[in-house]
Amino acid sequence: MNIFDNVEALSARVPDGAFVALPPEYSWVPASLARALIVQGTRDLHVLCVPIGGITVDMLIGAGCIGTLEAAAVSLGEAGLAPRFTEAVQSGSIRMKDSTCPAIHAGLQAAEKGVPFMPLGGLIGSDIEANRDDWRVVPDPMDSGNGPIALVSALKPDFAIFHSPKADRHGNVWIGKRRELMVMAHAAKETLVTVEKIVDEDFLADEATAAGTLGNLYVSGIAEAKNGAWPSVLHGVYEADCEEIATYAYEAKTVEGFQAFMERTLAQTRLAAAE
Amino acid sequence: MSYQPEELLICVIANLLESDPTVRHVAVGAASPIPGSAVLLCREETGDRPRASIIHGETNNPFTDGAREIFDCAGQGRIDVFFLGGVQIDGQANINLLGTMGEGGYPAIDRRFPGSFGSAYMYFVVPKVILFRPEHSRRVFVDEVDFISAPGVSARDVHRPGGPKFLVTELCLMSFNAERARFRLESVHPPHTVEEVRDNTGFDFDVADTVLMTPEPEADRLNVLRSRVGVEIGNTYPGFASRVFGIEPAKEAVA
C-alpha cells in the first residue's frame, strides 16, 4: 500500500487497456480520478459499471478513454439520458457488453471466492443472456429440482477505483455501508482510492469503525482528493451538484458542447488542485 | 374534488396492494415516485402494511449489505411486489428497457435507452410484478418487442416463482394471465374509453366481461396523499412532491 501525493500519481498507475471496476454515481464515484485519467489521455479501457453508470462513465466515453463497457444501464438519473453513452452505442464506437445488475454482483462474488463462475436465478429467455458468450445456461447439475440454471463468468478487474470520505494512515479505507465497494476491491487485482482526508486514527482498532472499513490488504494506492466525488454525492459529506449535472446533460448532447464543457470543468479541477 | 392524473395512478396502484393481503413487502426501484407514493398511501390506509423499501434513497431504505442485497433478498422470496416499465412492452408481457433496434437487430441500435437494470432477474423472482408505463401508445405497446430485457413467460421447466400480474398506464388497468400469455383489460380511467385503449395498443388483448370505470380518488384519500404521503415521498423525490402535491421541501431548522 502506497500513499501518493496527488490524484495524478494514482491515475498514472492505470495503463491503457486496463479492466477497471467503477461504482455508480450514488456510491462514492471517483470523479476526480476519472478526470485525471481523461487528462493523461488513457485509451481503450474496459470499464465495468457496478452495476450502473452515470456522468462519470459518460465523460470517459466522450473523452475517448473507453473501448469496452459492461453495465446494466447508463443514465444521468433525473437529468435524463447519458448523451455520450447514447451516441457511442448508437454509432457503435464502443463495444457494449449489456448486463443486468445481479449478474454483475454475482460475477464479482465469483472472483471474490476465486471460483470461475456463479449460478444465478432468472436470465433464461432474456436477450441479454442470448448475447453473452461468457454466460451459459446448463441443466441442474445437482438434480435439486430447480431446472436449468444460468452461470455467469467471474469478473476479475485489474483495478477497482472509488472515492471515500477518509482513510487512515495504514491505508484502511472507510466504506460505511457501501459494501459493493468491498466486493469490488476483493474481486480486483488492485484497488486505488481517493479520499477527502487521510486521518490519524486506526480504523481497525474499534469494532464500530472496523465493520465499515476495507482493510489495507486489498488497497494498493491512496491519494487525497478534496471534493473527489463532485459533481456526484458523497453521503454525509456533500450532496450531488444537480445544477452541474443538468448543465452537462444539456451541453454534452453535441460533441462540441461536450468538449466545451470538459475544458471548463478540467480548468476548474486544476484551479481547485492548485489552491 | 379535482385531482392530478398522477394522483389517480397512485390510487390505482395502492388498490392493487391493499386488496391483496399477501403483500407484506414492496420494493421500489430508482426514479419511481408514483409507485413509491402508492406504497406509502397503502401503508397509511392499512395502518401497518406493507413494508416499503425505497432503494436509492436514504429514507425507507433498510439495506445495509451493499447493492447486491436487494437482489438476494428478492431471490429468497422476501419481496412480494416490484415495479418494472419498458421502452416497449408486448402482448406476451416481454419487456424491453434497452432501446429500439436498427437493421438486423441487436447489437445494431436505433434509439438507445439506459439499459435493462435488474429486470432480467427481478421479473423471475418477485411474485407480483406490476408493470407501470404511463405513456399508452402504439410505440410503447407493440406486437413484438425489439429486444427482450426480460421475458413475460417461461417454459414450464424454468424455475420462476415470479412474473407480471398487472399493467398500469395513463389510460387503463390490465391484468396478465401467464397460462394464456395474454393481458386482459380490467378498468378504464375516466374520461377514457375501451376504444381509445384499443386504438393505442399495438397488441391484441382480452376484455373483461364487464370493463369497469376506474374509480376517481376520494377526497379523504387525496387529503392523505397531499399531506402525510407527500411529505414522506418528498424526502426521496422533492421535485415530484412539489409539482404534484404542492409540498415544498422542509426548510432546515434555524438554531
Short mmCIF file of C-alpha atoms in Angstrom, two decimals:
data_model
loop_
_atom_site.label_atom_id
_atom_site.label_comp_id
_atom_site.label_asym_id
_atom_site.label_seq_id
_atom_site.Cartn_x
_atom_site.Cartn_y
_atom_site.Cartn_z
CA MET A 1 0.00 0.00 0.00
CA ASN A 2 1.33 3.41 -1.01
CA ILE A 3 0.10 6.85 -0.15
CA PHE A 4 0.52 9.06 -3.21
CA ASP A 5 0.94 12.83 -3.22
CA ASN A 6 -1.88 13.53 -5.63
CA VAL A 7 -4.58 12.08 -7.88
CA GLU A 8 -2.33 12.25 -10.97
CA ALA A 9 0.19 9.89 -9.35
CA LEU A 10 -2.65 7.47 -8.68
CA SER A 11 -4.11 7.64 -12.20
CA ALA A 12 -0.65 7.05 -13.67
CA ARG A 13 -0.86 3.50 -12.25
CA VAL A 14 -3.69 2.70 -14.70
CA PRO A 15 -2.33 1.70 -18.14
CA ASP A 16 -4.16 1.82 -21.45
CA GLY A 17 -6.36 -1.24 -21.96
CA ALA A 18 -6.87 -1.91 -18.22
CA PHE A 19 -10.06 -3.59 -16.92
CA VAL A 20 -11.47 -1.13 -14.37
CA ALA A 21 -14.45 -1.51 -11.99
CA LEU A 22 -16.32 1.73 -11.22
CA PRO A 23 -19.11 2.28 -8.64
CA PRO A 24 -22.38 4.07 -9.53
CA GLU A 25 -22.82 7.81 -9.02
CA TYR A 26 -24.67 7.35 -5.71
CA SER A 27 -21.95 5.14 -4.24
CA TRP A 28 -18.82 7.25 -3.96
CA VAL A 29 -17.74 7.50 -7.58
CA PRO A 30 -14.08 8.59 -8.09
CA ALA A 31 -14.86 11.60 -10.28
CA SER A 32 -11.50 13.37 -9.71
CA LEU A 33 -9.60 10.21 -10.57
CA ALA A 34 -11.68 9.79 -13.73
CA ARG A 35 -10.85 13.37 -14.75
CA ALA A 36 -7.14 12.57 -14.19
CA LEU A 37 -7.50 9.52 -16.46
CA ILE A 38 -9.00 11.81 -19.11
CA VAL A 39 -6.18 14.36 -18.77
CA GLN A 40 -3.45 11.73 -19.04
CA GLY A 41 -5.04 10.53 -22.29
CA THR A 42 -5.92 6.98 -21.21
CA ARG A 43 -7.21 4.81 -24.07
CA ASP A 44 -9.08 1.55 -24.62
CA LEU A 45 -10.20 0.96 -21.04
CA HIS A 46 -12.59 -1.93 -20.37
CA VAL A 47 -14.88 -0.37 -17.77
CA LEU A 48 -17.23 -2.40 -15.59
CA CYS A 49 -20.03 -0.34 -14.01
CA VAL A 50 -21.04 -1.86 -10.66
CA PRO A 51 -23.73 -2.17 -11.77
CA ILE A 52 -24.84 1.08 -13.48
CA GLY A 53 -23.11 4.20 -14.75
CA GLY A 54 -23.78 7.94 -14.88
CA ILE A 55 -21.99 11.19 -15.65
CA THR A 56 -18.50 9.87 -14.81
CA VAL A 57 -18.58 6.98 -17.28
CA ASP A 58 -20.31 9.24 -19.82
CA MET A 59 -17.36 11.67 -19.60
CA LEU A 60 -14.85 8.82 -20.01
CA ILE A 61 -16.72 7.71 -23.14
CA GLY A 62 -16.91 11.24 -24.55
CA ALA A 63 -13.18 11.74 -23.96
CA GLY A 64 -12.37 8.56 -25.88
CA CYS A 65 -10.96 6.61 -22.90
CA ILE A 66 -13.23 3.56 -23.19
CA GLY A 67 -13.03 0.69 -25.70
CA THR A 68 -15.39 -1.75 -23.99
CA LEU A 69 -18.16 -1.04 -21.49
CA GLU A 70 -20.04 -3.54 -19.36
CA ALA A 71 -23.08 -2.24 -17.46
CA ALA A 72 -26.69 -2.99 -16.54
CA ALA A 73 -27.63 0.57 -17.51
CA VAL A 74 -26.14 4.03 -18.01
CA SER A 75 -28.15 7.21 -17.38
CA LEU A 76 -27.95 10.61 -15.72
CA GLY A 77 -30.90 9.73 -13.47
CA GLU A 78 -33.28 12.68 -13.03
CA ALA A 79 -31.22 14.64 -15.60
CA GLY A 80 -32.15 12.16 -18.35
CA LEU A 81 -30.23 10.05 -20.84
CA ALA A 82 -26.41 9.91 -20.78
CA PRO A 83 -25.62 11.74 -24.06
CA ARG A 84 -22.11 10.49 -24.92
CA PHE A 85 -23.01 6.90 -23.98
CA THR A 86 -26.17 7.04 -26.08
CA GLU A 87 -24.30 8.38 -29.10
CA ALA A 88 -21.43 5.88 -28.74
CA VAL A 89 -23.73 2.86 -28.54
CA GLN A 90 -25.93 4.06 -31.42
CA SER A 91 -22.89 4.66 -33.64
CA GLY A 92 -21.11 1.50 -32.46
CA SER A 93 -17.96 3.40 -31.46
CA ILE A 94 -17.61 1.42 -28.22
CA ARG A 95 -18.13 -2.30 -27.65
CA MET A 96 -21.09 -2.71 -25.30
CA LYS A 97 -21.50 -5.77 -23.08
CA ASP A 98 -25.07 -5.39 -21.85
CA SER A 99 -25.74 -6.99 -18.49
CA THR A 100 -28.20 -6.95 -15.60
CA CYS A 101 -27.45 -5.74 -12.05
CA PRO A 102 -27.37 -9.05 -10.13
CA ALA A 103 -25.20 -10.71 -12.82
CA ILE A 104 -22.51 -8.09 -12.25
CA HIS A 105 -22.70 -8.57 -8.48
CA ALA A 106 -22.59 -12.37 -8.91
CA GLY A 107 -19.60 -12.21 -11.29
CA LEU A 108 -17.67 -10.13 -8.76
CA GLN A 109 -18.66 -12.53 -5.97
CA ALA A 110 -17.28 -15.43 -8.03
CA ALA A 111 -13.97 -13.57 -8.34
CA GLU A 112 -14.06 -12.88 -4.58
CA LYS A 113 -14.29 -16.61 -3.92
CA GLY A 114 -11.69 -17.49 -6.55
CA VAL A 115 -14.15 -19.68 -8.49
CA PRO A 116 -14.65 -19.36 -12.27
CA PHE A 117 -18.41 -18.75 -12.37
CA MET A 118 -21.51 -18.29 -10.25
CA PRO A 119 -25.05 -19.67 -10.72
CA LEU A 120 -27.84 -17.09 -10.74
CA GLY A 121 -31.65 -17.25 -10.96
CA GLY A 122 -33.61 -15.60 -13.78
CA LEU A 123 -31.84 -14.58 -17.03
CA ILE A 124 -33.15 -17.55 -19.08
CA GLY A 125 -35.00 -16.33 -22.16
CA SER A 126 -33.59 -12.82 -21.92
CA ASP A 127 -31.82 -11.44 -25.00
CA ILE A 128 -29.11 -10.22 -22.61
CA GLU A 129 -28.27 -13.87 -21.87
CA ALA A 130 -28.62 -14.83 -25.55
CA ASN A 131 -25.91 -12.30 -26.48
CA ARG A 132 -23.37 -13.14 -23.76
CA ASP A 133 -20.81 -15.78 -24.76
CA ASP A 134 -19.36 -15.68 -21.24
CA TRP A 135 -22.65 -16.87 -19.70
CA ARG A 136 -24.19 -20.35 -20.02
CA VAL A 137 -27.50 -22.00 -19.29
CA VAL A 138 -26.93 -25.56 -18.03
CA PRO A 139 -29.16 -28.39 -16.79
CA ASP A 140 -29.41 -28.53 -12.98
CA PRO A 141 -26.09 -30.26 -12.14
CA MET A 142 -27.21 -31.30 -8.63
CA ASP A 143 -30.68 -32.60 -9.59
CA SER A 144 -32.03 -30.21 -6.97
CA GLY A 145 -35.33 -29.81 -8.79
CA ASN A 146 -34.51 -26.25 -9.89
CA GLY A 147 -34.49 -26.94 -13.63
CA PRO A 148 -31.99 -25.27 -15.97
CA ILE A 149 -29.86 -22.55 -14.42
CA ALA A 150 -27.68 -19.70 -15.71
CA LEU A 151 -23.97 -19.42 -14.93
CA VAL A 152 -22.13 -16.12 -15.20
CA SER A 153 -18.34 -15.92 -15.52
CA ALA A 154 -16.24 -14.41 -12.75
CA LEU A 155 -15.40 -10.73 -13.22
CA LYS A 156 -11.77 -10.05 -12.28
CA PRO A 157 -10.95 -6.38 -12.86
CA ASP A 158 -7.33 -5.20 -12.93
CA PHE A 159 -8.38 -2.22 -10.83
CA ALA A 160 -11.24 -1.25 -8.54
CA ILE A 161 -11.37 2.54 -8.17
CA PHE A 162 -13.55 4.60 -5.83
CA HIS A 163 -13.67 7.67 -3.59
CA SER A 164 -14.26 7.78 0.17
CA PRO A 165 -14.57 10.39 2.94
CA LYS A 166 -11.49 9.06 4.72
CA ALA A 167 -8.66 6.54 5.06
CA ASP A 168 -6.31 6.03 8.00
CA ARG A 169 -2.51 6.28 7.74
CA HIS A 170 -2.26 2.49 7.45
CA GLY A 171 -4.31 2.54 4.25
CA ASN A 172 -7.52 1.15 5.74
CA VAL A 173 -10.40 2.81 3.91
CA TRP A 174 -13.79 3.81 5.34
CA ILE A 175 -16.68 2.49 3.21
CA GLY A 176 -19.58 2.71 5.69
CA LYS A 177 -22.49 0.64 4.37
CA ARG A 178 -21.30 0.93 0.72
CA ARG A 179 -20.41 -2.74 0.76
CA GLU A 180 -20.43 -3.05 -3.05
CA LEU A 181 -17.10 -1.20 -2.77
CA MET A 182 -15.82 -4.05 -0.56
CA VAL A 183 -16.90 -6.68 -3.12
CA MET A 184 -15.27 -4.69 -5.96
CA ALA A 185 -12.00 -4.43 -4.05
CA HIS A 186 -11.98 -8.13 -3.12
CA ALA A 187 -12.55 -9.10 -6.75
CA ALA A 188 -9.97 -6.75 -8.31
CA LYS A 189 -6.23 -7.33 -8.51
CA GLU A 190 -5.54 -3.78 -7.26
CA THR A 191 -7.63 -1.12 -5.59
CA LEU A 192 -6.91 2.61 -5.95
CA VAL A 193 -8.80 5.00 -3.69
CA THR A 194 -9.09 8.77 -3.46
CA VAL A 195 -10.21 10.19 -0.10
CA GLU A 196 -11.30 13.55 1.20
CA LYS A 197 -8.83 13.18 4.06
CA ILE A 198 -6.20 10.82 5.49
CA VAL A 199 -6.66 10.74 9.28
CA ASP A 200 -4.57 9.66 12.25
CA GLU A 201 -6.95 7.20 13.97
CA ASP A 202 -6.65 3.42 13.31
CA PHE A 203 -10.00 2.25 11.87
CA LEU A 204 -9.34 -1.37 12.80
CA ALA A 205 -8.77 -0.57 16.50
CA ASP A 206 -12.50 -0.11 17.17
CA GLU A 207 -15.06 -2.71 16.07
CA ALA A 208 -17.59 0.02 15.22
CA THR A 209 -15.31 1.56 12.58
CA ALA A 210 -13.71 -1.77 11.56
CA ALA A 211 -17.17 -3.03 10.46
CA GLY A 212 -17.34 -0.30 7.82
CA THR A 213 -13.71 -0.49 6.71
CA LEU A 214 -11.95 -2.05 3.73
CA GLY A 215 -8.69 -3.47 5.14
CA ASN A 216 -5.38 -2.37 3.59
CA LEU A 217 -4.71 -5.96 2.47
CA TYR A 218 -6.68 -5.07 -0.68
CA VAL A 219 -5.57 -1.46 -1.14
CA SER A 220 -2.59 -0.67 -3.38
CA GLY A 221 -2.76 3.12 -3.53
CA ILE A 222 -4.42 6.10 -1.84
CA ALA A 223 -4.34 9.82 -2.57
CA GLU A 224 -6.20 12.76 -1.10
CA ALA A 225 -8.69 14.48 -3.41
CA LYS A 226 -10.86 17.22 -1.92
CA ASN A 227 -14.39 17.06 -3.38
CA GLY A 228 -13.25 13.89 -5.19
CA ALA A 229 -16.79 12.72 -5.99
CA TRP A 230 -18.02 16.10 -7.27
CA PRO A 231 -20.44 16.68 -9.01
CA SER A 232 -21.85 13.45 -7.57
CA VAL A 233 -22.90 12.87 -3.96
CA LEU A 234 -20.66 11.81 -1.09
CA HIS A 235 -23.19 10.76 1.55
CA GLY A 236 -22.74 12.56 4.84
CA VAL A 237 -20.19 14.96 3.33
CA TYR A 238 -21.83 16.73 0.37
CA GLU A 239 -24.89 16.44 -1.85
CA ALA A 240 -24.90 15.97 -5.62
CA ASP A 241 -24.44 19.18 -7.64
CA CYS A 242 -27.66 18.76 -9.64
CA GLU A 243 -27.17 22.03 -11.50
CA GLU A 244 -23.76 20.92 -12.83
CA ILE A 245 -25.18 17.53 -13.89
CA ALA A 246 -28.16 19.17 -15.62
CA THR A 247 -25.80 21.57 -17.43
CA TYR A 248 -23.74 18.59 -18.58
CA ALA A 249 -26.87 16.72 -19.72
CA TYR A 250 -27.77 19.68 -21.92
CA GLU A 251 -24.35 20.69 -23.27
CA ALA A 252 -22.93 17.19 -23.89
CA LYS A 253 -25.68 16.42 -26.41
CA THR A 254 -23.24 17.53 -29.11
CA VAL A 255 -19.52 16.74 -29.46
CA GLU A 256 -18.70 20.48 -29.48
CA GLY A 257 -20.81 21.09 -26.39
CA PHE A 258 -19.16 18.19 -24.61
CA GLN A 259 -15.68 19.50 -25.43
CA ALA A 260 -16.51 22.99 -24.22
CA PHE A 261 -17.97 21.60 -21.00
CA MET A 262 -14.90 19.42 -20.39
CA GLU A 263 -12.46 22.28 -20.99
CA ARG A 264 -14.32 24.32 -18.38
CA THR A 265 -14.64 21.51 -15.84
CA LEU A 266 -10.99 20.41 -16.20
CA ALA A 267 -9.81 24.02 -15.76
CA GLN A 268 -11.93 24.22 -12.59
CA THR A 269 -10.36 20.97 -11.35
CA ARG A 270 -6.83 22.33 -11.96
CA LEU A 271 -7.70 25.52 -10.12
CA ALA A 272 -9.08 23.58 -7.12
CA ALA A 273 -5.94 21.38 -7.05
CA ALA A 274 -3.66 24.44 -7.07
CA GLU A 275 -5.39 26.03 -4.05
CA MET B 1 -62.61 17.31 -5.75
CA SER B 2 -60.30 17.79 -8.72
CA TYR B 3 -57.15 15.70 -8.91
CA GLN B 4 -53.93 15.31 -10.89
CA PRO B 5 -53.53 12.36 -13.32
CA GLU B 6 -50.61 11.16 -11.16
CA GLU B 7 -52.91 11.00 -8.13
CA LEU B 8 -55.32 8.69 -9.94
CA LEU B 9 -52.46 6.35 -10.93
CA ILE B 10 -51.18 6.32 -7.34
CA CYS B 11 -54.66 5.27 -6.17
CA VAL B 12 -54.95 2.53 -8.84
CA ILE B 13 -51.65 1.02 -7.70
CA ALA B 14 -52.50 1.43 -3.99
CA ASN B 15 -55.75 -0.52 -4.61
CA LEU B 16 -53.76 -3.42 -6.11
CA LEU B 17 -51.59 -3.53 -2.98
CA GLU B 18 -54.41 -3.06 -0.45
CA SER B 19 -56.70 -5.70 -1.92
CA ASP B 20 -54.05 -8.45 -1.62
CA PRO B 21 -53.28 -9.48 1.99
CA THR B 22 -50.21 -11.48 0.87
CA VAL B 23 -48.44 -8.22 0.02
CA ARG B 24 -46.16 -7.60 3.02
CA HIS B 25 -43.03 -6.14 1.44
CA VAL B 26 -42.88 -3.85 -1.61
CA ALA B 27 -39.60 -2.68 -3.10
CA VAL B 28 -39.44 0.39 -5.31
CA GLY B 29 -36.54 0.97 -7.70
CA ALA B 30 -34.89 4.12 -8.99
CA ALA B 31 -36.91 7.09 -10.28
CA SER B 32 -40.33 5.70 -9.30
CA PRO B 33 -42.21 8.43 -7.42
CA ILE B 34 -45.71 7.21 -8.41
CA PRO B 35 -45.22 3.57 -7.27
CA GLY B 36 -43.37 4.89 -4.21
CA SER B 37 -46.30 7.15 -3.29
CA ALA B 38 -48.74 4.25 -3.81
CA VAL B 39 -46.87 2.05 -1.33
CA LEU B 40 -46.79 4.82 1.27
CA LEU B 41 -50.52 5.51 0.72
CA CYS B 42 -51.30 1.83 1.21
CA ARG B 43 -49.34 1.81 4.44
CA GLU B 44 -51.16 4.92 5.71
CA GLU B 45 -54.55 3.36 4.94
CA THR B 46 -53.94 -0.12 6.36
CA GLY B 47 -52.02 1.20 9.35
CA ASP B 48 -49.08 -1.22 9.04
CA ARG B 49 -48.83 -2.92 5.67
CA PRO B 50 -46.74 -3.23 3.59
CA ARG B 51 -43.13 -2.65 4.49
CA ALA B 52 -41.86 -0.19 1.88
CA SER B 53 -38.24 -0.37 0.72
CA ILE B 54 -37.34 2.57 -1.49
CA ILE B 55 -33.86 1.99 -2.87
CA HIS B 56 -31.54 4.82 -3.89
CA GLY B 57 -33.00 6.96 -1.11
CA GLU B 58 -31.81 7.49 2.42
CA THR B 59 -35.29 7.23 3.96
CA ASN B 60 -37.22 3.92 3.83
CA ASN B 61 -34.04 2.13 2.72
CA PRO B 62 -33.42 -0.87 5.01
CA PHE B 63 -30.47 -2.36 3.10
CA THR B 64 -27.05 -2.36 4.78
CA ASP B 65 -25.14 -5.06 2.89
CA GLY B 66 -24.42 -3.33 -0.39
CA ALA B 67 -26.09 -3.17 -3.78
CA ARG B 68 -26.46 -6.93 -4.12
CA GLU B 69 -28.69 -7.23 -1.03
CA ILE B 70 -31.98 -6.27 -2.69
CA PHE B 71 -31.44 -8.95 -5.34
CA ASP B 72 -30.51 -11.65 -2.84
CA CYS B 73 -33.49 -10.58 -0.71
CA ALA B 74 -35.80 -10.92 -3.73
CA GLY B 75 -34.23 -14.23 -4.76
CA GLN B 76 -35.16 -15.68 -1.38
CA GLY B 77 -38.78 -14.58 -1.80
CA ARG B 78 -38.64 -11.80 0.79
CA ILE B 79 -40.00 -9.17 -1.63
CA ASP B 80 -43.65 -9.58 -2.70
CA VAL B 81 -44.08 -6.72 -5.17
CA PHE B 82 -41.75 -4.89 -7.55
CA PHE B 83 -42.38 -2.40 -10.37
CA LEU B 84 -40.93 -2.55 -13.89
CA GLY B 85 -41.51 -0.49 -17.02
CA GLY B 86 -40.21 -0.55 -20.56
CA VAL B 87 -39.37 1.35 -23.70
CA GLN B 88 -41.54 -1.33 -25.31
CA ILE B 89 -43.93 -3.90 -23.81
CA ASP B 90 -45.58 -6.55 -25.99
CA GLY B 91 -48.73 -8.66 -25.70
CA GLN B 92 -46.87 -11.54 -24.04
CA ALA B 93 -45.52 -9.12 -21.40
CA ASN B 94 -41.98 -9.25 -22.76
CA ILE B 95 -40.32 -6.02 -21.67
CA ASN B 96 -37.59 -4.05 -23.45
CA LEU B 97 -35.71 -1.45 -21.40
CA LEU B 98 -32.72 -1.25 -23.74
CA GLY B 99 -33.93 0.58 -26.83
CA THR B 100 -35.20 0.16 -30.36
CA MET B 101 -33.05 -1.85 -32.73
CA GLY B 102 -31.65 -0.96 -36.12
CA GLU B 103 -31.19 -3.05 -39.25
CA GLY B 104 -30.55 -6.72 -38.39
CA GLY B 105 -31.44 -6.28 -34.72
CA TYR B 106 -29.21 -6.20 -31.63
CA PRO B 107 -26.45 -5.08 -31.29
CA ALA B 108 -27.40 -2.57 -34.01
CA ILE B 109 -29.24 0.10 -32.01
CA ASP B 110 -31.56 2.73 -33.44
CA ARG B 111 -32.53 4.57 -30.23
CA ARG B 112 -30.68 3.59 -27.08
CA PHE B 113 -32.25 3.92 -23.61
CA PRO B 114 -30.36 3.35 -20.32
CA GLY B 115 -30.47 -0.45 -20.19
CA SER B 116 -32.10 -3.44 -18.54
CA PHE B 117 -31.16 -2.70 -14.88
CA GLY B 118 -32.16 -5.69 -12.70
CA SER B 119 -35.20 -6.66 -14.79
CA ALA B 120 -33.78 -9.93 -16.21
CA TYR B 121 -33.73 -11.24 -12.65
CA MET B 122 -36.45 -9.42 -10.68
CA TYR B 123 -39.13 -10.38 -13.27
CA PHE B 124 -38.47 -14.05 -12.44
CA VAL B 125 -38.26 -13.96 -8.65
CA VAL B 126 -40.78 -11.38 -7.41
CA PRO B 127 -44.27 -12.97 -7.25
CA LYS B 128 -46.25 -9.87 -8.15
CA VAL B 129 -44.57 -7.59 -10.66
CA ILE B 130 -46.65 -4.56 -11.58
CA LEU B 131 -45.76 -3.13 -14.98
CA PHE B 132 -46.05 0.63 -14.85
CA ARG B 133 -45.77 2.69 -18.02
CA PRO B 134 -47.79 5.93 -18.09
CA GLU B 135 -47.41 6.57 -21.86
CA HIS B 136 -50.07 4.46 -23.54
CA SER B 137 -49.25 4.46 -27.25
CA ARG B 138 -48.54 2.09 -30.12
CA ARG B 139 -44.88 2.98 -29.95
CA VAL B 140 -44.75 1.54 -26.39
CA PHE B 141 -47.32 -1.26 -26.59
CA VAL B 142 -46.08 -3.22 -29.59
CA ASP B 143 -46.90 -6.60 -31.09
CA GLU B 144 -43.33 -7.82 -30.52
CA VAL B 145 -40.51 -6.07 -28.64
CA ASP B 146 -37.22 -5.39 -30.48
CA PHE B 147 -35.17 -6.75 -27.57
CA ILE B 148 -36.26 -8.92 -24.64
CA SER B 149 -34.68 -7.48 -21.48
CA ALA B 150 -36.87 -9.94 -19.57
CA PRO B 151 -39.47 -12.41 -20.91
CA GLY B 152 -43.12 -12.28 -19.77
CA VAL B 153 -43.49 -16.06 -19.56
CA SER B 154 -41.09 -19.01 -19.33
CA ALA B 155 -41.04 -22.69 -20.27
CA ARG B 156 -42.51 -24.96 -17.59
CA ASP B 157 -39.13 -26.39 -16.53
CA VAL B 158 -37.67 -22.94 -15.77
CA HIS B 159 -37.79 -22.05 -12.07
CA ARG B 160 -39.96 -18.96 -11.98
CA PRO B 161 -41.84 -18.08 -8.80
CA GLY B 162 -42.48 -14.56 -10.09
CA GLY B 163 -43.71 -12.58 -13.06
CA PRO B 164 -46.07 -9.90 -14.32
CA LYS B 165 -49.55 -9.65 -12.77
CA PHE B 166 -50.80 -6.17 -13.74
CA LEU B 167 -50.14 -3.33 -16.16
CA VAL B 168 -50.99 0.26 -15.20
CA THR B 169 -50.99 3.03 -17.83
CA GLU B 170 -52.41 6.55 -18.20
CA LEU B 171 -55.49 5.01 -19.86
CA CYS B 172 -56.24 1.76 -18.06
CA LEU B 173 -55.54 -1.19 -15.78
CA MET B 174 -54.89 -4.62 -17.33
CA SER B 175 -54.25 -7.97 -15.65
CA PHE B 176 -51.89 -10.59 -17.10
CA ASN B 177 -52.61 -14.32 -17.32
CA ALA B 178 -49.36 -16.32 -17.60
CA GLU B 179 -51.15 -19.52 -18.71
CA ARG B 180 -52.67 -17.74 -21.69
CA ALA B 181 -49.73 -15.32 -22.02
CA ARG B 182 -52.25 -12.52 -22.57
CA PHE B 183 -53.33 -9.27 -21.00
CA ARG B 184 -56.95 -8.58 -20.09
CA LEU B 185 -58.45 -5.09 -19.85
CA GLU B 186 -59.93 -4.65 -16.36
CA SER B 187 -60.75 -0.96 -15.97
CA VAL B 188 -60.51 2.27 -17.93
CA HIS B 189 -59.61 5.57 -16.25
CA PRO B 190 -62.10 8.42 -16.68
CA PRO B 191 -62.69 10.05 -19.13
CA HIS B 192 -61.12 7.45 -21.47
CA THR B 193 -62.86 4.59 -23.33
CA VAL B 194 -62.26 0.97 -24.35
CA GLU B 195 -61.99 2.12 -27.98
CA GLU B 196 -59.27 4.59 -27.04
CA VAL B 197 -57.32 1.79 -25.31
CA ARG B 198 -57.70 -0.41 -28.39
CA ASP B 199 -56.63 2.36 -30.77
CA ASN B 200 -53.46 3.00 -28.80
CA THR B 201 -52.40 -0.61 -28.18
CA GLY B 202 -50.32 -2.44 -30.77
CA PHE B 203 -51.15 -5.93 -29.45
CA ASP B 204 -54.32 -7.98 -29.12
CA PHE B 205 -55.73 -8.36 -25.60
CA ASP B 206 -58.73 -9.90 -23.83
CA VAL B 207 -61.51 -7.76 -22.43
CA ALA B 208 -63.23 -8.49 -19.10
CA ASP B 209 -66.97 -9.26 -19.35
CA THR B 210 -67.60 -6.03 -17.50
CA VAL B 211 -64.91 -3.42 -18.03
CA LEU B 212 -65.12 -1.09 -15.03
CA MET B 213 -64.63 2.62 -14.95
CA THR B 214 -61.65 3.23 -12.66
CA PRO B 215 -62.97 4.94 -9.51
CA GLU B 216 -61.85 8.53 -9.06
CA PRO B 217 -59.77 9.28 -5.93
CA GLU B 218 -61.94 10.08 -2.88
CA ALA B 219 -61.46 13.42 -1.11
CA ASP B 220 -60.14 11.88 2.12
CA ARG B 221 -57.60 9.85 0.14
CA LEU B 222 -56.42 12.95 -1.68
CA ASN B 223 -56.02 14.67 1.68
CA VAL B 224 -53.76 11.87 2.94
CA LEU B 225 -51.78 11.97 -0.33
CA ARG B 226 -51.31 15.75 -0.18
CA SER B 227 -50.20 15.73 3.44
CA ARG B 228 -48.51 12.71 5.06
CA VAL B 229 -47.62 10.76 1.89
CA GLY B 230 -46.50 13.88 0.04
CA VAL B 231 -44.16 14.96 2.83
CA GLU B 232 -42.63 11.49 3.12
CA ILE B 233 -42.14 10.89 -0.63
CA GLY B 234 -40.70 14.42 -0.81
CA ASN B 235 -37.70 13.14 1.15
CA THR B 236 -36.79 10.96 -1.84
CA TYR B 237 -38.41 12.89 -4.73
CA PRO B 238 -38.61 16.59 -3.79
CA GLY B 239 -39.35 17.74 -7.35
CA PHE B 240 -42.28 15.34 -7.71
CA ALA B 241 -43.77 16.22 -4.30
CA SER B 242 -43.64 19.91 -5.17
CA ARG B 243 -45.12 19.52 -8.67
CA VAL B 244 -47.94 17.06 -7.88
CA PHE B 245 -48.82 17.66 -4.22
CA GLY B 246 -47.65 21.27 -3.88
CA ILE B 247 -45.41 20.29 -0.97
CA GLU B 248 -42.16 22.21 -0.71
CA PRO B 249 -39.06 20.68 0.93
CA ALA B 250 -38.84 21.33 4.69
CA LYS B 251 -36.50 24.20 5.50
CA GLU B 252 -33.50 23.42 7.68
CA ALA B 253 -34.32 24.30 11.28
CA VAL B 254 -32.59 27.52 12.32
CA ALA B 255 -30.59 27.03 15.51
#
